[in-house]
mmCIF file of C-alpha atoms in Angstrom:
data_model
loop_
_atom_site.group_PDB
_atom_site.id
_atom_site.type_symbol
_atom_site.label_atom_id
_atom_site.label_comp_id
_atom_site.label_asym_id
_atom_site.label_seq_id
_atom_site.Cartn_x
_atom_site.Cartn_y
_atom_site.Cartn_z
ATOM 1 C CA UNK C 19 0.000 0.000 0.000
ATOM 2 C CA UNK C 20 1.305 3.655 -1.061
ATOM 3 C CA UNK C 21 0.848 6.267 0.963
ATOM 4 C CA UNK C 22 0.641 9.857 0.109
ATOM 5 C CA UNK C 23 1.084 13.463 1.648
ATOM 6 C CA UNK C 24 0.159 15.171 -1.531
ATOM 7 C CA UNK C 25 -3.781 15.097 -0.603
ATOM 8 C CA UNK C 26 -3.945 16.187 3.011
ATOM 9 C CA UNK C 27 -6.463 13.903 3.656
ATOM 10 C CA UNK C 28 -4.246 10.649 4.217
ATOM 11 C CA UNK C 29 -2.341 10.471 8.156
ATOM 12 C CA UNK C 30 1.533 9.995 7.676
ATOM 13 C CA UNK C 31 2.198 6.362 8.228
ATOM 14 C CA UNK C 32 4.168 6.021 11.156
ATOM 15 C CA UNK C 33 8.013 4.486 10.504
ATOM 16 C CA UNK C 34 8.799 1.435 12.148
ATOM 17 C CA UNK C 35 11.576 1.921 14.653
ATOM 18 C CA UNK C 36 14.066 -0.660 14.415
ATOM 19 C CA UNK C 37 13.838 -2.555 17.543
ATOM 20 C CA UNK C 38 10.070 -3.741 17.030
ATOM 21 C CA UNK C 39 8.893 -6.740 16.400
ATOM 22 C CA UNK C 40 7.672 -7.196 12.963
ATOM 23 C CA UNK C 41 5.972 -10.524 11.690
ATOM 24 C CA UNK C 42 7.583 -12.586 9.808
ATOM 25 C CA UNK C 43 11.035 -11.203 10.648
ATOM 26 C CA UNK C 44 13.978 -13.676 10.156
ATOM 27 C CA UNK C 45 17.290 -12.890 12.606
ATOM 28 C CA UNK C 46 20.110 -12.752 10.611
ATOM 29 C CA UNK C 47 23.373 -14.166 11.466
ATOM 30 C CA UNK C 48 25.791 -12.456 13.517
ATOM 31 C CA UNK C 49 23.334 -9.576 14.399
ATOM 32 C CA UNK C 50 22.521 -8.204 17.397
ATOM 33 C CA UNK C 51 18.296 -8.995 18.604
ATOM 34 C CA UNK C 52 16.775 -7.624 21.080
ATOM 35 C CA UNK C 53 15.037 -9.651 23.995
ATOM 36 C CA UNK C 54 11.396 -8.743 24.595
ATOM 37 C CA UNK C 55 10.179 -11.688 26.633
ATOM 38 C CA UNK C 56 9.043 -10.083 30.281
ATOM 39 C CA UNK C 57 8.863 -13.249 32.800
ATOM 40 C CA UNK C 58 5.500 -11.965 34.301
ATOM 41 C CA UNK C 59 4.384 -12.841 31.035
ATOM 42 C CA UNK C 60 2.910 -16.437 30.647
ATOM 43 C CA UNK C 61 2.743 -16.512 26.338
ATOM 44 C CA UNK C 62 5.551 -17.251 24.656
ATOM 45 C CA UNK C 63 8.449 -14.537 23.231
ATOM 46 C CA UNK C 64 7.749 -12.565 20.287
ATOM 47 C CA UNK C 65 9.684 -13.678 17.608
ATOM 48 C CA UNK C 66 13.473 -11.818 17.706
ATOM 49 C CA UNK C 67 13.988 -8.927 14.961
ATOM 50 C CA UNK C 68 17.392 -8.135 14.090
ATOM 51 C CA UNK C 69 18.679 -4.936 15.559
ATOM 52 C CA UNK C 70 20.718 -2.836 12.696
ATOM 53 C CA UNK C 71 22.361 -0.492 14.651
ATOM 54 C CA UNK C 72 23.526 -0.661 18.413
ATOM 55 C CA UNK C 73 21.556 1.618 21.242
ATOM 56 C CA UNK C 74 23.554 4.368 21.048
ATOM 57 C CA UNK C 75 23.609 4.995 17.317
ATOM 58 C CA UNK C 76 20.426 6.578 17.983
ATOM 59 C CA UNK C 77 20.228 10.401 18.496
ATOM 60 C CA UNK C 78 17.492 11.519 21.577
ATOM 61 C CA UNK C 79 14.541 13.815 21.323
ATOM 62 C CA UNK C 80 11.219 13.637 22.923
ATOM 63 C CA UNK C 81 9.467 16.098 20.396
ATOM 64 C CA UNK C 82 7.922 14.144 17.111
ATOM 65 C CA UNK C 83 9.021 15.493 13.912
ATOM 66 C CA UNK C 84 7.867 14.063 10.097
ATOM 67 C CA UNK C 85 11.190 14.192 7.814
ATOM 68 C CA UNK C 86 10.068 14.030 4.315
ATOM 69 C CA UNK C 87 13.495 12.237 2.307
ATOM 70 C CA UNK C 88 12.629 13.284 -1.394
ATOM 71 C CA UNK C 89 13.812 10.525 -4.628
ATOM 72 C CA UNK C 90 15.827 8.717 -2.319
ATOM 73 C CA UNK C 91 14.301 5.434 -0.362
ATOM 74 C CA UNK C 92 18.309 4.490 0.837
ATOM 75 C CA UNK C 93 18.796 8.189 2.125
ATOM 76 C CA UNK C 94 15.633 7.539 4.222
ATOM 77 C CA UNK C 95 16.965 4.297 5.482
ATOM 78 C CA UNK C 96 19.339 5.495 6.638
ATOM 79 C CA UNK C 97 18.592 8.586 8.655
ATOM 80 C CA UNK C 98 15.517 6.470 9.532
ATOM 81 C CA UNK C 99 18.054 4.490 11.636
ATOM 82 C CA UNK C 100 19.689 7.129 13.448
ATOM 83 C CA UNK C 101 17.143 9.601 13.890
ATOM 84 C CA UNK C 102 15.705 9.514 17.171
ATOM 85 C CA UNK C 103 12.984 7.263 17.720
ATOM 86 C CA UNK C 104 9.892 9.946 18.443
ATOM 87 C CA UNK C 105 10.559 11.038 14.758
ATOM 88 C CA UNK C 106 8.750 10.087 11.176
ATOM 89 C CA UNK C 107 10.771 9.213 8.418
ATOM 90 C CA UNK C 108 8.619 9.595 5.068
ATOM 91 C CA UNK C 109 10.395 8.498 1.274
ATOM 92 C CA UNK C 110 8.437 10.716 -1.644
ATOM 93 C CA UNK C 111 8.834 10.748 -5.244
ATOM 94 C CA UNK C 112 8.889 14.493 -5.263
ATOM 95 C CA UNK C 113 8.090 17.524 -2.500
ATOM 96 C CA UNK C 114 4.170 17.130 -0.959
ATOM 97 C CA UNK C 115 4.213 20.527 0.959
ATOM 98 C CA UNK C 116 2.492 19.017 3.336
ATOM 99 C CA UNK C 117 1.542 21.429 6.242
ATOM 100 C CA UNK C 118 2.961 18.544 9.395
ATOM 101 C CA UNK C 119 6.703 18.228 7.557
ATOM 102 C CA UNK C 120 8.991 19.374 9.522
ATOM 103 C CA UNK C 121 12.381 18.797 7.085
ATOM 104 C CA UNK C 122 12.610 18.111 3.519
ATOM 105 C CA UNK C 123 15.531 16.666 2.551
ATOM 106 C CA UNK C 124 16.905 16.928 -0.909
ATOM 107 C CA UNK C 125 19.625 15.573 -3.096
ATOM 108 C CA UNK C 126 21.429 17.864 -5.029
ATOM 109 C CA UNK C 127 17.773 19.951 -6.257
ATOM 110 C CA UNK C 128 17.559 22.827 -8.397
ATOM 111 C CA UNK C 129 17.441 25.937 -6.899
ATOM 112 C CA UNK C 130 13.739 27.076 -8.325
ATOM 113 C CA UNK C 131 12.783 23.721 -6.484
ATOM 114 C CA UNK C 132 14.090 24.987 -2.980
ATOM 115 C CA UNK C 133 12.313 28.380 -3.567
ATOM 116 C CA UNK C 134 9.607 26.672 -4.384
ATOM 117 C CA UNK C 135 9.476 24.411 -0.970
ATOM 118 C CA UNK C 136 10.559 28.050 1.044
ATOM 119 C CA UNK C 137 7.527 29.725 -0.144
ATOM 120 C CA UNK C 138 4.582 27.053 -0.216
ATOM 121 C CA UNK C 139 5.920 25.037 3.276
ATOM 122 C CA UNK C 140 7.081 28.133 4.996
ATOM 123 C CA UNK C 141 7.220 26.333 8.460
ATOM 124 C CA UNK C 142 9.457 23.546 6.847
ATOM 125 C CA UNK C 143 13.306 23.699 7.126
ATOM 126 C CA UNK C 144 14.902 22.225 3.707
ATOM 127 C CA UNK C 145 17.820 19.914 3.578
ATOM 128 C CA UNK C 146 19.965 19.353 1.088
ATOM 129 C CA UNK C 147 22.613 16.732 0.784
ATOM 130 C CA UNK C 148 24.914 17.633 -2.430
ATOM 131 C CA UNK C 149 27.763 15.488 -3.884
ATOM 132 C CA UNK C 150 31.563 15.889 -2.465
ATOM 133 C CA UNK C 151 32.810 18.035 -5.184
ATOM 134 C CA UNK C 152 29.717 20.074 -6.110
ATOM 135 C CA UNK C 153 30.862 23.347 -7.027
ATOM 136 C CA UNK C 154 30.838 26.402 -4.431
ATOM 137 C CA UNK C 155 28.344 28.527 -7.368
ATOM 138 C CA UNK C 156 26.187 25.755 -6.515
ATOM 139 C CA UNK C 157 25.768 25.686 -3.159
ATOM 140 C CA UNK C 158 25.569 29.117 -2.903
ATOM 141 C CA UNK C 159 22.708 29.375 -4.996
ATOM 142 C CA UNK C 160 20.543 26.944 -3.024
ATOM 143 C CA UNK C 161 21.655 29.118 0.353
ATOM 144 C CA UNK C 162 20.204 32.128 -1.495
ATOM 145 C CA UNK C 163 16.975 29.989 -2.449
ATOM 146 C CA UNK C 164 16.747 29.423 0.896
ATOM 147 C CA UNK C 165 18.428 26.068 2.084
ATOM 148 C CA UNK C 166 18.146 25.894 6.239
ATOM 149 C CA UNK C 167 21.389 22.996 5.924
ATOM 150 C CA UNK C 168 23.114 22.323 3.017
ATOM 151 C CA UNK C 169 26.100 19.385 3.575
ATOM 152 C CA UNK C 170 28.173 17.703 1.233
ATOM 153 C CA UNK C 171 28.268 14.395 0.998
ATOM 154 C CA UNK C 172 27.890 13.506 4.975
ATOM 155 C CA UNK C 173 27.195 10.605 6.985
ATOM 156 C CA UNK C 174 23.594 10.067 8.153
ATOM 157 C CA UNK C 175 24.378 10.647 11.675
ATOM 158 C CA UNK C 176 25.757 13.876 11.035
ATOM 159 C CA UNK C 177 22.885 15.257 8.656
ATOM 160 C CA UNK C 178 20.698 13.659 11.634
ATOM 161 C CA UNK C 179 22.691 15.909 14.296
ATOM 162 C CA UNK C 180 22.304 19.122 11.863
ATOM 163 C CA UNK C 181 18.442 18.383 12.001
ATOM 164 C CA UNK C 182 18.172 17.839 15.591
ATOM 165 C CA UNK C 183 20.641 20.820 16.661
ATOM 166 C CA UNK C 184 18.760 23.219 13.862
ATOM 167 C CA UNK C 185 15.241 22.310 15.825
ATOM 168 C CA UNK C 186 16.342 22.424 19.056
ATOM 169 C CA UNK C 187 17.763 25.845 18.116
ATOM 170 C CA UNK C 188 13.905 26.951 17.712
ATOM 171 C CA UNK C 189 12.617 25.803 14.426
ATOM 172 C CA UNK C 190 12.588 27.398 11.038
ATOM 173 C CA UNK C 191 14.704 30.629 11.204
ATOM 174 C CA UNK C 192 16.081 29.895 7.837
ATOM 175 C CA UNK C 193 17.648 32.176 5.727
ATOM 176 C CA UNK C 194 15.255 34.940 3.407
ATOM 177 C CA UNK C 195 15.053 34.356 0.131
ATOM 178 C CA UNK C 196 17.687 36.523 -1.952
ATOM 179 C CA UNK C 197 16.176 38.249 -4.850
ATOM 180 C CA UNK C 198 19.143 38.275 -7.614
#
């Protein structure tokens, strides 16, 4: 089943957090799995799920937030691993400007599409994640369209830290949009 932010009408599906139980999970080899059998209870264990990344890979926040990952499912899988648990991790084909997104996080847009995500999701801070060598004319114009982080090619951990330091800071005080 597909779900979609585009209509308004639909909830966002909530993202699985790594350490629960899914049916028909299979443990792989040599991986980590979390115990969830309490002895007060009489029934027997829930079947183990693998756990991808140890404890403290996670970052910590109480707040929810919805991250909207745009044309990339293995950027989402990522981050969806090390953001902290309370948060929504949501893959799209292209931007929703959906009211409820907190971040949208982009690989290496166009400038007219960050201006675009500024003015119709102005309480939405915009991501974007560009390749190592992208040239400096580049990322400059996506700072002037409005970018609230713009990283070259970084880690998911450390775009995940950018997020969480950027909302803890008080939410979207992004740049204004320079007229050139």
């Amino acid at each position: 089943m597909r779900f979609s932010l585009r209509s308004g009408r639909h909830p966002v599906p909530p993202v699985p957090c790594p350490r629960t139980p899914r049916s028909g999970a299979q443990e792989q080899p040599g991986s980590r799995v979390a115990a969830r059998h309490s002895p007060a209870d009489p029934g027997p264990p829930p079947a183990p799920v693998a756990d991808e990344s140890p404890p403290e890979a996670r970052l910590e926040d109480d707040a929810p937030a919805t991250v909207e990952v745009v044309a990339s499912r293995s950027t989402a899988r990522l981050l969806e691993a090390v953001v902290p648990a309370t948060w929504r991790i949501v893959a799209t084909d292209r931007p929703s400007y959906h009211p409820c997104v907190d971040f949208v996080v982009l690989l290496g847009p166009d400038p007219a599409v960050v201006a675009g995500i500024v003015e119709r999701q102005p309480g939405a801070e915009v991501v974007v994640l560009l390749p190592r060598h992208a040239p400096t004319a580049q990322l400059v114009a996506l700072l002037d369209a409005g970018v609230s982080i713009c990283l070259r090619e970084s880690p998911a951990r450390l775009v995940a830290g950018h997020m969480l330091a950027r909302r803890r800071r008080g939410g979207p005080g992004r740049r204004v949009r320079v007229e050139g």
